[in-house]
Short mmCIF file of N, CA and C in Angstrom, two decimals:
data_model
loop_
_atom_site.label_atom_id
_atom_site.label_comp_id
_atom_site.label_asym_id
_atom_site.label_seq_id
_atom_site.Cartn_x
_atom_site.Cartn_y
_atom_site.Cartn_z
N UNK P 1 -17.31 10.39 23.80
CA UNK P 1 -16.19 10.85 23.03
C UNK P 1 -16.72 11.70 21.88
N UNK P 2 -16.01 12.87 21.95
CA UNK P 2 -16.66 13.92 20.76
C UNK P 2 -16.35 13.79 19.53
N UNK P 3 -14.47 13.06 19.29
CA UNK P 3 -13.73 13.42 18.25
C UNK P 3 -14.79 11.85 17.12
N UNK P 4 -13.74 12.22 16.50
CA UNK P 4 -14.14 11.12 15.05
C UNK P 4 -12.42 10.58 14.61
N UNK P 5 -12.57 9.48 13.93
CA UNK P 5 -11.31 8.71 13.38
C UNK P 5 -11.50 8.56 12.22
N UNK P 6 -10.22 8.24 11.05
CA UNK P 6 -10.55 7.73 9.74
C UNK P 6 -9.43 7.35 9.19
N UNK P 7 -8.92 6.07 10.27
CA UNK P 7 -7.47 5.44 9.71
C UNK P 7 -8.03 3.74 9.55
N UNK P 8 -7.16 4.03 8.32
CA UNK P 8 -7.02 2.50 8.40
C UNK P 8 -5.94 1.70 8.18
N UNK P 9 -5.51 0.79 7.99
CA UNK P 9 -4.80 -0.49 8.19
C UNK P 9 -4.36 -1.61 7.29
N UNK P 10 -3.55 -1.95 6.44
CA UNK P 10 -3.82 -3.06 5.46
C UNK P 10 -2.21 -3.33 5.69
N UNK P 11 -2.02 -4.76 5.67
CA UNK P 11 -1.05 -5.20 5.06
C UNK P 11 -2.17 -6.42 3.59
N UNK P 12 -1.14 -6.27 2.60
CA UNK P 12 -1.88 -7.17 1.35
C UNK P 12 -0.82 -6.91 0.46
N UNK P 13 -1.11 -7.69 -0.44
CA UNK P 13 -0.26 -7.64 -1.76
C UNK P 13 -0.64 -6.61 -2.99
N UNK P 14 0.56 -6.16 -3.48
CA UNK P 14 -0.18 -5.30 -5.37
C UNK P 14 -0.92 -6.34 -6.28
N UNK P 15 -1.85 -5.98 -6.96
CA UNK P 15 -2.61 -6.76 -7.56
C UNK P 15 -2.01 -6.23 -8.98
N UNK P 16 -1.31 -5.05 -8.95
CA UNK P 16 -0.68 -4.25 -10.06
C UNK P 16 0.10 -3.86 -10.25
N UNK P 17 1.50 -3.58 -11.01
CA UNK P 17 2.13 -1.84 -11.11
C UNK P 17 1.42 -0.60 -10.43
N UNK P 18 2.99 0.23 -10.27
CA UNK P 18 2.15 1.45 -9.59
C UNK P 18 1.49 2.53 -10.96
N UNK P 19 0.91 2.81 -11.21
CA UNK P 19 -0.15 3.78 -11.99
C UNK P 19 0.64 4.99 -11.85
N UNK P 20 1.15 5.50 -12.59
CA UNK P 20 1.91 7.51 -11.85
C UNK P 20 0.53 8.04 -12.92
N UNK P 21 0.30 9.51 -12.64
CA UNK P 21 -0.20 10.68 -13.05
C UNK P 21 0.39 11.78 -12.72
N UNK P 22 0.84 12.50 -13.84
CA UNK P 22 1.64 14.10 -13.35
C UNK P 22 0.86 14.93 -13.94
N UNK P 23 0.63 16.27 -12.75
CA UNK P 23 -0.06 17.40 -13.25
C UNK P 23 1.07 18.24 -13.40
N UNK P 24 0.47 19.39 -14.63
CA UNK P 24 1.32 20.55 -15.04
C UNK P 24 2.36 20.92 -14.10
N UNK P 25 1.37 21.63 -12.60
CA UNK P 25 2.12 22.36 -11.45
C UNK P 25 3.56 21.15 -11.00
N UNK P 26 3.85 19.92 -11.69
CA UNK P 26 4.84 19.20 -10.97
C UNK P 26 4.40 18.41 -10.03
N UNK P 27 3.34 18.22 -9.26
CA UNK P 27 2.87 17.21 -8.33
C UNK P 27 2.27 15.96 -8.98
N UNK P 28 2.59 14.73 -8.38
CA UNK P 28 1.78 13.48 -9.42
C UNK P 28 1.07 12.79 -8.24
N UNK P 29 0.56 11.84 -8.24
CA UNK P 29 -0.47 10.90 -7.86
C UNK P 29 0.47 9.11 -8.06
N UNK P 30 0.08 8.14 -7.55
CA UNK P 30 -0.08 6.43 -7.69
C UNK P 30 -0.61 6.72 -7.38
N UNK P 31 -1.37 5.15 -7.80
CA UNK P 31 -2.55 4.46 -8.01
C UNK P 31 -2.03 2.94 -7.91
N UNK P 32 -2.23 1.94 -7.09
CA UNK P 32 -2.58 0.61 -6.62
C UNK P 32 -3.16 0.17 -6.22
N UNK P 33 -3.70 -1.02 -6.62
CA UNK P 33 -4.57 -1.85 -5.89
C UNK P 33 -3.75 -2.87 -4.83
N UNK P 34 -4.11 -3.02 -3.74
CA UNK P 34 -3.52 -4.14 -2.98
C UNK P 34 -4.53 -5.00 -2.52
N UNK P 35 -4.62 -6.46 -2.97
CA UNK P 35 -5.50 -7.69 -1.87
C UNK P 35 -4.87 -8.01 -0.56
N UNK P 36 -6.23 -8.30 0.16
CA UNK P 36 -6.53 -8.49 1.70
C UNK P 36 -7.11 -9.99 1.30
N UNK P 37 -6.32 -10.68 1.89
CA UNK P 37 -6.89 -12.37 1.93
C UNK P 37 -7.17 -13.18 3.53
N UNK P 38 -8.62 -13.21 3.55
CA UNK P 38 -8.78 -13.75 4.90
C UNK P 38 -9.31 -15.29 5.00
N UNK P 39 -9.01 -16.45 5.05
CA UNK P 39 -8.96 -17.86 5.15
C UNK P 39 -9.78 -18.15 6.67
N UNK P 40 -10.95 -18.89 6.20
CA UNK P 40 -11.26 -19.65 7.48
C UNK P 40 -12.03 -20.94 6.93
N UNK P 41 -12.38 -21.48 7.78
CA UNK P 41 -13.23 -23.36 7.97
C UNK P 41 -14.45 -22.92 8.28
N UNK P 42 -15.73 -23.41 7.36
CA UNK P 42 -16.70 -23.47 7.45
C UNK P 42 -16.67 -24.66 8.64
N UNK P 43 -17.59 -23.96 9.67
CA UNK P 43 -18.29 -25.14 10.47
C UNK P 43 -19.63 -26.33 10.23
N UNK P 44 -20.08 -25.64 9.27
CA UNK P 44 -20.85 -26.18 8.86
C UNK P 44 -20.20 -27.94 7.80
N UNK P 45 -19.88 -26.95 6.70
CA UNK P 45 -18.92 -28.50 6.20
C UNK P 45 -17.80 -28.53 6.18
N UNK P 46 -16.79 -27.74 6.85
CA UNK P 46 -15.58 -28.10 7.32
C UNK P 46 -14.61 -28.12 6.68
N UNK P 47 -15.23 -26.90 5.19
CA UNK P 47 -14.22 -26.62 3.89
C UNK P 47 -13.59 -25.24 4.19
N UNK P 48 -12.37 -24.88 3.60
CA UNK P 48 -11.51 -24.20 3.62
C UNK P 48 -11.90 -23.21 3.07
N UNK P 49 -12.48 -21.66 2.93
CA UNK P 49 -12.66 -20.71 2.14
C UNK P 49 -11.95 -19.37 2.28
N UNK P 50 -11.29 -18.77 1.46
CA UNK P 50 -10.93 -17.62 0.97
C UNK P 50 -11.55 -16.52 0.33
N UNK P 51 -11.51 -15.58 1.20
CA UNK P 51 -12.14 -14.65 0.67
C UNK P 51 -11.12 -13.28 0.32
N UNK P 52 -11.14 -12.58 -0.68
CA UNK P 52 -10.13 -11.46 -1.11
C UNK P 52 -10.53 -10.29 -1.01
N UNK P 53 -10.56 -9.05 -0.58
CA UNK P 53 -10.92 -7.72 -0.52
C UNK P 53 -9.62 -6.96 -1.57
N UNK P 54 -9.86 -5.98 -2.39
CA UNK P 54 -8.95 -5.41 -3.09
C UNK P 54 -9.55 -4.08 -2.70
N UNK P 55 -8.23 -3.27 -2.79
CA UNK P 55 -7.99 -1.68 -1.61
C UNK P 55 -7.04 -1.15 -2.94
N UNK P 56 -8.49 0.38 -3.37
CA UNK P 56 -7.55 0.95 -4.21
C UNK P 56 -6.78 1.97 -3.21
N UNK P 57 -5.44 2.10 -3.62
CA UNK P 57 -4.48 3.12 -2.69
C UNK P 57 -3.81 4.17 -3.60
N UNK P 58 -3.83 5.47 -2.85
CA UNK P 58 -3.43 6.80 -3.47
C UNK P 58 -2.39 7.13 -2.87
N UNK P 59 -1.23 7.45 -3.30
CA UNK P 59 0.07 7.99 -3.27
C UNK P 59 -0.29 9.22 -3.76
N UNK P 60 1.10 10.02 -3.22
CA UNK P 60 0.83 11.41 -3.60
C UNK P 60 2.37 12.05 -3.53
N UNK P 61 3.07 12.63 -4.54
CA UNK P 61 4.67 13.08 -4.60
C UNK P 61 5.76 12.20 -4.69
N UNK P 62 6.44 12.53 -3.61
CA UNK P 62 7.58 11.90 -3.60
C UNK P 62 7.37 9.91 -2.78
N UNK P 63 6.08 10.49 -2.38
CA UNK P 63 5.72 8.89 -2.19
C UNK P 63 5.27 8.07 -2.99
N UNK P 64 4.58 8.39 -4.08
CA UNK P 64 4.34 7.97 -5.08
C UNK P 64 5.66 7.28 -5.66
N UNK P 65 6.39 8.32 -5.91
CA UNK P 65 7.68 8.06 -6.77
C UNK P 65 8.51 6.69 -6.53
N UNK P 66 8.39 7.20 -5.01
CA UNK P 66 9.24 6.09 -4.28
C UNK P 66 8.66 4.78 -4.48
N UNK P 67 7.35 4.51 -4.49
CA UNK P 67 6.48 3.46 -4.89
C UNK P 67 6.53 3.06 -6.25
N UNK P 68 6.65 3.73 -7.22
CA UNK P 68 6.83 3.73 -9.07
C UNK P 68 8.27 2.90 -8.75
N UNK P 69 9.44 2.96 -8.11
CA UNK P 69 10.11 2.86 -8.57
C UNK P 69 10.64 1.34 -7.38
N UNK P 70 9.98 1.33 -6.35
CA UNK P 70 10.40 0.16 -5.66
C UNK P 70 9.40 -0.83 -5.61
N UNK P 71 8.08 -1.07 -5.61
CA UNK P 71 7.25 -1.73 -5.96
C UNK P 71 6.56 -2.28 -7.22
N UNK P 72 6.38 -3.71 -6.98
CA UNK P 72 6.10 -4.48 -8.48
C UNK P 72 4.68 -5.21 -8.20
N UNK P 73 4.20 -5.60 -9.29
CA UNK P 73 3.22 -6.49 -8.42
C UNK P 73 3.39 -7.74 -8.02
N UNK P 74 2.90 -8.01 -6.83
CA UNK P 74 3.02 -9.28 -6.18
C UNK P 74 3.85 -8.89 -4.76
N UNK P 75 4.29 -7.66 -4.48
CA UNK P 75 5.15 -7.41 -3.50
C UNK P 75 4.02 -7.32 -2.45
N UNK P 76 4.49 -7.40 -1.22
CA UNK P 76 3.51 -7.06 0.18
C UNK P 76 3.61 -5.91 0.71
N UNK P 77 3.18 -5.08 0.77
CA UNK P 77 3.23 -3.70 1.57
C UNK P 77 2.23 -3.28 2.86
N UNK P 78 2.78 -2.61 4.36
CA UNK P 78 1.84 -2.30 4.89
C UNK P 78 1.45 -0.62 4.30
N UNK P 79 0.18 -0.46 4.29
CA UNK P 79 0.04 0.98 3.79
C UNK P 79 -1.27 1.24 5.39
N UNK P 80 -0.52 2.43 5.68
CA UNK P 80 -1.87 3.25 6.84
C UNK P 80 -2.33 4.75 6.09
N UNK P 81 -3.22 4.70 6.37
CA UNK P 81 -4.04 5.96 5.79
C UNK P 81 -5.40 6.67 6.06
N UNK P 82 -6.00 6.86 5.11
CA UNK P 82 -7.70 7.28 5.67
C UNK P 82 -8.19 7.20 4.27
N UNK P 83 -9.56 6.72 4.63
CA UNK P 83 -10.60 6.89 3.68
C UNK P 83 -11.03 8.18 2.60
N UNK P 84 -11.00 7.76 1.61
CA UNK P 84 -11.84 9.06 0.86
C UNK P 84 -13.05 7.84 -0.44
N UNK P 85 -13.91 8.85 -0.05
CA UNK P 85 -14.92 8.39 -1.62
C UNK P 85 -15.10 10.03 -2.47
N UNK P 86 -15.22 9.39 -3.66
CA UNK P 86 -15.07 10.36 -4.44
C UNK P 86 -15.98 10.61 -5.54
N UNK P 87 -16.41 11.31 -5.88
CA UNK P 87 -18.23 11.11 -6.85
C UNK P 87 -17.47 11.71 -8.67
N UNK P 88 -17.70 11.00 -9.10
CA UNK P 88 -17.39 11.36 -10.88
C UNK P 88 -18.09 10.71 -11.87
N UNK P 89 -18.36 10.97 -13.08
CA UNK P 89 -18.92 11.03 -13.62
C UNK P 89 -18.86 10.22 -14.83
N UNK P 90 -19.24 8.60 -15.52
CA UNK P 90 -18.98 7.92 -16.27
C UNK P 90 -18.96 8.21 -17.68
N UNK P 91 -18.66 7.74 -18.71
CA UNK P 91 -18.88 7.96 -20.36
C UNK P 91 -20.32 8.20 -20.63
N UNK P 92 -21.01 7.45 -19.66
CA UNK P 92 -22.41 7.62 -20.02
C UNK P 92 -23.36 8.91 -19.00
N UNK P 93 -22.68 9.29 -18.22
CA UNK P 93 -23.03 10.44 -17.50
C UNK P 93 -23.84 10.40 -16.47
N UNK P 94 -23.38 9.06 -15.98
CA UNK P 94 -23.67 8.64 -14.59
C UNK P 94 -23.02 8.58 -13.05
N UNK P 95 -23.53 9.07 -12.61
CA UNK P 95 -22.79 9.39 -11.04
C UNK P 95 -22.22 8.08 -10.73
N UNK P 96 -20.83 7.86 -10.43
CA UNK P 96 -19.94 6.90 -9.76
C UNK P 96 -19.31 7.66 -8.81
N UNK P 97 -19.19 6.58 -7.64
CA UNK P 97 -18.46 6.79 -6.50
C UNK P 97 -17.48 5.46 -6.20
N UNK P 98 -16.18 6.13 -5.86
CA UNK P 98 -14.73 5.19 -5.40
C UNK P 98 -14.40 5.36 -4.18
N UNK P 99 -14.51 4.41 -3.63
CA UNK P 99 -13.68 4.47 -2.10
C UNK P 99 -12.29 3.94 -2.34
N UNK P 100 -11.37 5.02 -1.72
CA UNK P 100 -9.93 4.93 -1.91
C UNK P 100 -9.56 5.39 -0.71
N UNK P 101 -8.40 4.74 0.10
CA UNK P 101 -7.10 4.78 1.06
C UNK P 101 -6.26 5.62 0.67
N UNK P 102 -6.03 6.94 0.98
CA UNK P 102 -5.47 7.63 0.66
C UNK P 102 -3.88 7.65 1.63
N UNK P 103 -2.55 6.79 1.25
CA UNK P 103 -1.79 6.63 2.21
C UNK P 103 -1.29 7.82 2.78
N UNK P 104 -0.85 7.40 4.00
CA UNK P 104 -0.35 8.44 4.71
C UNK P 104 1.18 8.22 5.24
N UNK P 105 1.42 6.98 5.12
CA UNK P 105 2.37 5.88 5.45
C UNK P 105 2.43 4.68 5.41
N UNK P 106 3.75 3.97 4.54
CA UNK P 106 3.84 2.69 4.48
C UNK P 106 5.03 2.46 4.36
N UNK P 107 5.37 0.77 4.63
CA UNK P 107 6.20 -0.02 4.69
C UNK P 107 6.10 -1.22 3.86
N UNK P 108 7.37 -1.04 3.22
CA UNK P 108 7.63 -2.38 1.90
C UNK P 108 7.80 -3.77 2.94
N UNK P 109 7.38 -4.79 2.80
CA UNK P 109 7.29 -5.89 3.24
C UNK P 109 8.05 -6.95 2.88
N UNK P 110 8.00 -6.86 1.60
CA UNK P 110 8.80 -7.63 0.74
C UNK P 110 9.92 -7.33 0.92
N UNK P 111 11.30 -9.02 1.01
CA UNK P 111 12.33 -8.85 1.40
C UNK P 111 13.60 -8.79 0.39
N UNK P 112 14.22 -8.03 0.35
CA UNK P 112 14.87 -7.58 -0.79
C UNK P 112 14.97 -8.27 -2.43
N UNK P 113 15.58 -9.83 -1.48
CA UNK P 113 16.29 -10.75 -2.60
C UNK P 113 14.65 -11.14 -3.09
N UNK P 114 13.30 -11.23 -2.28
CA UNK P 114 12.37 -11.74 -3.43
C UNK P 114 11.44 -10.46 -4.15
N UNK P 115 11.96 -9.54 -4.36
CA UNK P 115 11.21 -8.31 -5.35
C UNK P 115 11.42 -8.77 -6.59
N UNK P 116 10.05 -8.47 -7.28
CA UNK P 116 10.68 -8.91 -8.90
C UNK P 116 11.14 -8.06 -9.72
N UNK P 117 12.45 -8.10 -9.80
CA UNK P 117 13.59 -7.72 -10.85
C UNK P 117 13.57 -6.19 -10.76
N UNK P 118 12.84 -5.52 -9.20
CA UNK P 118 12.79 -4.05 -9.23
C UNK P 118 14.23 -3.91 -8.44
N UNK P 119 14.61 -4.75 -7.33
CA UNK P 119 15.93 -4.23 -6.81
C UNK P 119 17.05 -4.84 -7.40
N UNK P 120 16.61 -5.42 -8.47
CA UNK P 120 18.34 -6.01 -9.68
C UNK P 120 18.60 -4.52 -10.22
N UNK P 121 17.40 -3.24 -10.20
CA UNK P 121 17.97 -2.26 -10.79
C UNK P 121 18.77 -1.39 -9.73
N UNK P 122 18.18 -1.52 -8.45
CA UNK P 122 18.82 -0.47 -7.51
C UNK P 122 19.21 -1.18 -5.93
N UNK P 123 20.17 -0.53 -5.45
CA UNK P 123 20.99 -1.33 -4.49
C UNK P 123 19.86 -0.79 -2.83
N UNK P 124 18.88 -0.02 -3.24
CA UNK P 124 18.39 0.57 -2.29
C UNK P 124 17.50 -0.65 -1.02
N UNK P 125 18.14 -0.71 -0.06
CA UNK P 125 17.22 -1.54 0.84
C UNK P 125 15.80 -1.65 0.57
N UNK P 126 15.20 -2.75 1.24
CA UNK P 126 13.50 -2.66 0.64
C UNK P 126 13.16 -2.28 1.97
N UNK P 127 13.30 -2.13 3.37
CA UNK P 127 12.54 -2.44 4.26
C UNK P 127 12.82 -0.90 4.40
N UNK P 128 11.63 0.13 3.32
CA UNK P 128 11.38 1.39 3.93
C UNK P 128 10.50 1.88 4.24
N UNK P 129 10.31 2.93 5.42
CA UNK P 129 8.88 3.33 5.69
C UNK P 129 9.19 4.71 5.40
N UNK P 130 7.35 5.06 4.80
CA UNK P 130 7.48 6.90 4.44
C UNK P 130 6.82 7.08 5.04
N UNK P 131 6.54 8.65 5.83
CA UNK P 131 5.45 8.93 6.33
C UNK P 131 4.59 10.19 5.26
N UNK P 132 3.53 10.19 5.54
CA UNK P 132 2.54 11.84 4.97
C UNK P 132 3.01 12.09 3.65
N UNK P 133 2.45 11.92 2.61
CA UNK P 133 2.45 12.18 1.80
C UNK P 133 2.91 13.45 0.86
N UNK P 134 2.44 14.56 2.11
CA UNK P 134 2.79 15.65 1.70
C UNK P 134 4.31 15.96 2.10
N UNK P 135 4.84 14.95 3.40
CA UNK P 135 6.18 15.04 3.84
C UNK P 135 7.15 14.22 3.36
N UNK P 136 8.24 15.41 2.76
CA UNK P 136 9.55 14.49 2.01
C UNK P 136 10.68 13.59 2.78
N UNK P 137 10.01 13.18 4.21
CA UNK P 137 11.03 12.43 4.70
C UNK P 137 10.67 11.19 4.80
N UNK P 138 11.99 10.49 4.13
CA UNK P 138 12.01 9.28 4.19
C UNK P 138 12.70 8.34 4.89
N UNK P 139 12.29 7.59 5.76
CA UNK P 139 12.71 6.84 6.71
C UNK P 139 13.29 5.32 6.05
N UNK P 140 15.22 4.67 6.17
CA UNK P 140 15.04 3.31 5.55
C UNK P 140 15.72 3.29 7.00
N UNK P 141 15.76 1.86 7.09
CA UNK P 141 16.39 1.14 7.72
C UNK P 141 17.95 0.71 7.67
N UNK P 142 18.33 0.83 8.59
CA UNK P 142 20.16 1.04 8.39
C UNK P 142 20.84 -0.31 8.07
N UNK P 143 21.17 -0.09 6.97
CA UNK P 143 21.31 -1.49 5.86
C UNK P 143 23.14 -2.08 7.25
N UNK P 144 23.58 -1.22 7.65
CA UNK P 144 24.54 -2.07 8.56
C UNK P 144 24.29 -2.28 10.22
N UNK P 145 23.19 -2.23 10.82
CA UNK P 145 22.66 -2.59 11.68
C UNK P 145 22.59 -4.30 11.17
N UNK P 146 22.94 -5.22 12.13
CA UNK P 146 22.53 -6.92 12.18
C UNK P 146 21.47 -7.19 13.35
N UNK P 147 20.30 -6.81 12.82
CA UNK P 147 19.29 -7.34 13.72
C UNK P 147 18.56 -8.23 13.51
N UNK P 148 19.58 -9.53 13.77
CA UNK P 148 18.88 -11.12 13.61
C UNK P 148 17.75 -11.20 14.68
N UNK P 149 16.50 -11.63 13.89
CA UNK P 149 15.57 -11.80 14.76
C UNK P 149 15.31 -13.48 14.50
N UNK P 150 14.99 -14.02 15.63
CA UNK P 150 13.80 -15.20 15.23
C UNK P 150 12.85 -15.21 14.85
N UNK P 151 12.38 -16.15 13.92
CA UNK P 151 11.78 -16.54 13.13
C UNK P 151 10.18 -16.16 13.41
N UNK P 152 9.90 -16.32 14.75
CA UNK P 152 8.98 -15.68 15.68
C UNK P 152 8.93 -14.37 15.99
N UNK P 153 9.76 -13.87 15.56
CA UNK P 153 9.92 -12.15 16.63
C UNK P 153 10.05 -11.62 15.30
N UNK P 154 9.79 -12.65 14.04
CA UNK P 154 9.70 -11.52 12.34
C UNK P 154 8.22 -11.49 12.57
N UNK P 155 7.70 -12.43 12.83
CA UNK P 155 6.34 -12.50 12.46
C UNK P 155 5.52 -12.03 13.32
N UNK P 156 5.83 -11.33 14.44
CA UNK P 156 4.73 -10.40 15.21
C UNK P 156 5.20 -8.91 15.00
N UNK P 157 3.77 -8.85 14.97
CA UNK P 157 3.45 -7.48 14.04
C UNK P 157 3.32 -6.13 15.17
N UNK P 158 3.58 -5.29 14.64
CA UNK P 158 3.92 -4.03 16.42
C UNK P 158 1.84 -3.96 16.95
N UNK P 159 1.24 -4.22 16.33
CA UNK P 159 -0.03 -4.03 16.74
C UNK P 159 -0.93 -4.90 16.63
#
Protein backbone atom coordinates (compact mmCIF):
# COMPACT_ATOMS: atom_id res chain seq x y z
CA UNK A 1 0.00 0.00 0.00
CA UNK A 2 1.50 3.34 -1.17
CA UNK A 3 -0.97 5.85 0.48
CA UNK A 4 -0.48 7.06 4.23
CA UNK A 5 -3.39 7.83 6.96
CA UNK A 6 -3.67 10.42 9.81
CA UNK A 7 -7.10 10.02 11.48
CA UNK A 8 -7.90 9.59 14.60
CA UNK A 9 -10.62 8.73 17.01
CA UNK A 10 -11.61 9.78 20.61
CA UNK A 11 -14.64 9.67 22.39
CA UNK A 12 -13.58 11.34 26.19
CA UNK A 13 -14.68 14.00 28.26
CA UNK A 14 -13.62 18.17 28.42
CA UNK A 15 -11.19 18.48 31.04
CA UNK A 16 -12.08 22.35 30.30
CA UNK A 17 -14.09 25.24 28.75
CA UNK A 18 -13.70 25.81 25.19
CA UNK A 19 -10.58 28.37 24.83
CA UNK A 20 -11.81 30.82 21.57
CA UNK A 21 -8.91 32.94 19.82
CA UNK A 22 -9.91 35.52 17.08
CA UNK A 23 -7.61 36.77 14.45
CA UNK A 24 -7.96 40.27 12.81
CA UNK A 25 -9.00 38.61 9.23
CA UNK A 26 -12.36 37.23 11.34
CA UNK A 27 -11.36 33.53 11.57
CA UNK A 28 -10.88 32.09 15.32
CA UNK A 29 -9.53 28.85 16.67
CA UNK A 30 -10.87 26.40 20.19
CA UNK A 31 -8.85 24.93 22.15
CA UNK A 32 -9.86 21.73 24.49
CA UNK A 33 -8.59 19.28 26.21
CA UNK A 34 -10.60 16.00 26.32
CA UNK A 35 -9.63 12.66 28.71
CA UNK A 36 -9.45 9.12 27.38
CA UNK A 37 -9.95 6.74 30.43
CA UNK A 38 -8.95 3.12 29.98
CA UNK A 39 -9.68 0.65 33.19
CA UNK A 40 -8.25 -2.80 33.47
CA UNK A 41 -7.21 -5.72 36.34
CA UNK A 42 -3.81 -6.29 36.97
CA UNK A 43 -3.17 -10.03 36.70
CA UNK A 44 -0.64 -9.98 38.64
CA UNK A 45 -2.49 -8.60 41.94
CA UNK A 46 -5.83 -8.39 40.75
CA UNK A 47 -6.21 -4.50 41.42
CA UNK A 48 -8.26 -2.25 39.42
CA UNK A 49 -6.17 0.51 37.50
CA UNK A 50 -6.98 3.58 35.54
CA UNK A 51 -5.15 5.10 33.37
CA UNK A 52 -6.09 8.79 31.67
CA UNK A 53 -4.67 10.13 28.32
CA UNK A 54 -5.62 13.96 27.80
CA UNK A 55 -6.04 15.05 23.84
CA UNK A 56 -5.45 18.67 23.16
CA UNK A 57 -8.22 19.44 20.31
CA UNK A 58 -8.33 22.34 17.68
CA UNK A 59 -11.48 23.75 16.37
CA UNK A 60 -11.45 26.08 13.71
CA UNK A 61 -14.61 28.79 12.67
CA UNK A 62 -17.84 28.13 12.86
CA UNK A 63 -16.93 24.88 14.63
CA UNK A 64 -15.27 26.32 17.14
CA UNK A 65 -18.15 28.61 17.81
CA UNK A 66 -20.51 25.98 17.88
CA UNK A 67 -18.30 24.30 20.56
CA UNK A 68 -17.82 27.88 22.72
CA UNK A 69 -21.25 27.87 22.92
CA UNK A 70 -22.61 24.18 23.42
CA UNK A 71 -19.92 22.55 25.35
CA UNK A 72 -18.93 22.76 29.12
CA UNK A 73 -16.58 20.86 30.92
CA UNK A 74 -17.38 17.52 31.91
CA UNK A 75 -19.52 16.96 28.71
CA UNK A 76 -18.53 13.77 26.42
CA UNK A 77 -17.82 14.41 22.89
CA UNK A 78 -16.79 12.15 19.93
CA UNK A 79 -14.18 14.32 18.01
CA UNK A 80 -12.43 12.61 14.54
CA UNK A 81 -9.59 14.33 13.09
CA UNK A 82 -5.78 14.17 12.32
CA UNK A 83 -2.70 14.78 13.99
CA UNK A 84 -0.56 17.87 13.92
CA UNK A 85 2.72 18.66 16.10
CA UNK A 86 3.77 21.94 16.14
CA UNK A 87 7.41 23.43 17.12
CA UNK A 88 7.38 27.00 19.18
CA UNK A 89 9.27 28.60 21.13
CA UNK A 90 9.16 29.01 25.19
CA UNK A 91 9.81 32.33 27.51
CA UNK A 92 13.07 30.93 27.83
CA UNK A 93 13.80 30.28 24.13
CA UNK A 94 13.52 26.82 23.96
CA UNK A 95 12.19 24.63 21.25
CA UNK A 96 8.70 23.01 22.34
CA UNK A 97 6.67 20.75 20.46
CA UNK A 98 2.55 20.00 20.88
CA UNK A 99 0.79 17.25 19.49
CA UNK A 100 -2.75 18.35 18.75
CA UNK A 101 -6.03 16.65 16.98
CA UNK A 102 -6.94 18.95 14.78
CA UNK A 103 -10.96 18.15 14.45
CA UNK A 104 -12.42 17.52 11.44
CA UNK A 105 -15.70 16.27 12.91
CA UNK A 106 -17.61 15.71 15.97
CA UNK A 107 -20.48 14.70 17.90
CA UNK A 108 -21.84 16.03 21.33
CA UNK A 109 -22.47 12.98 23.44
CA UNK A 110 -23.84 14.43 26.19
CA UNK A 111 -27.60 14.18 26.57
CA UNK A 112 -29.39 17.29 26.62
CA UNK A 113 -31.09 17.40 30.16
CA UNK A 114 -27.38 16.48 31.71
CA UNK A 115 -25.20 19.56 30.10
CA UNK A 116 -24.18 21.92 32.66
CA UNK A 117 -26.38 24.90 32.62
CA UNK A 118 -25.14 25.37 28.75
CA UNK A 119 -28.62 24.19 27.29
CA UNK A 120 -30.80 26.15 30.23
CA UNK A 121 -29.47 28.97 27.83
CA UNK A 122 -30.50 27.55 24.43
CA UNK A 123 -33.32 25.26 23.25
CA UNK A 124 -30.81 23.83 20.61
CA UNK A 125 -30.69 19.88 20.61
CA UNK A 126 -27.31 18.44 21.89
CA UNK A 127 -27.00 15.42 19.68
CA UNK A 128 -25.03 17.45 16.83
CA UNK A 129 -22.54 16.43 14.41
CA UNK A 130 -20.22 18.99 12.31
CA UNK A 131 -18.19 18.04 9.71
CA UNK A 132 -14.55 19.92 8.32
CA UNK A 133 -13.82 22.61 9.87
CA UNK A 134 -13.41 24.66 7.08
CA UNK A 135 -17.18 23.52 6.11
CA UNK A 136 -20.21 25.58 7.39
CA UNK A 137 -22.54 22.72 7.42
CA UNK A 138 -24.04 21.68 10.21
CA UNK A 139 -25.68 18.54 10.71
CA UNK A 140 -28.44 18.17 14.09
CA UNK A 141 -30.58 15.63 14.52
CA UNK A 142 -34.34 16.04 13.96
CA UNK A 143 -35.51 16.99 17.40
CA UNK A 144 -39.23 15.38 16.10
CA UNK A 145 -38.10 12.12 14.85
CA UNK A 146 -38.95 9.34 18.10
CA UNK A 147 -36.21 7.02 17.78
CA UNK A 148 -36.57 4.96 20.95
CA UNK A 149 -33.74 2.79 21.07
CA UNK A 150 -32.82 0.10 23.69
CA UNK A 151 -30.79 0.51 26.13
CA UNK A 152 -28.38 -1.80 24.15
CA UNK A 153 -28.72 -0.40 20.65
CA UNK A 154 -27.60 3.31 22.62
CA UNK A 155 -24.59 1.78 23.58
CA UNK A 156 -23.11 0.30 20.40
CA UNK A 157 -21.06 2.48 18.78
CA UNK A 158 -21.23 2.57 14.57
CA UNK A 159 -17.49 1.26 14.65
Amino acid sequence: MSGTLNKVMLIGNLGDEVKMHYFENGDCIGRFPIATSETYTSKKTGERTTTTEWHNIIVRNKSAEICEKYLGKGDKIYVEGRLRTRQWQDDSGNTRYSTEVQAQDFTFLTPKGENNANDQQSGQPQDQKVDAPNSDTTKTADPKKNTALSPSEEDDLPF
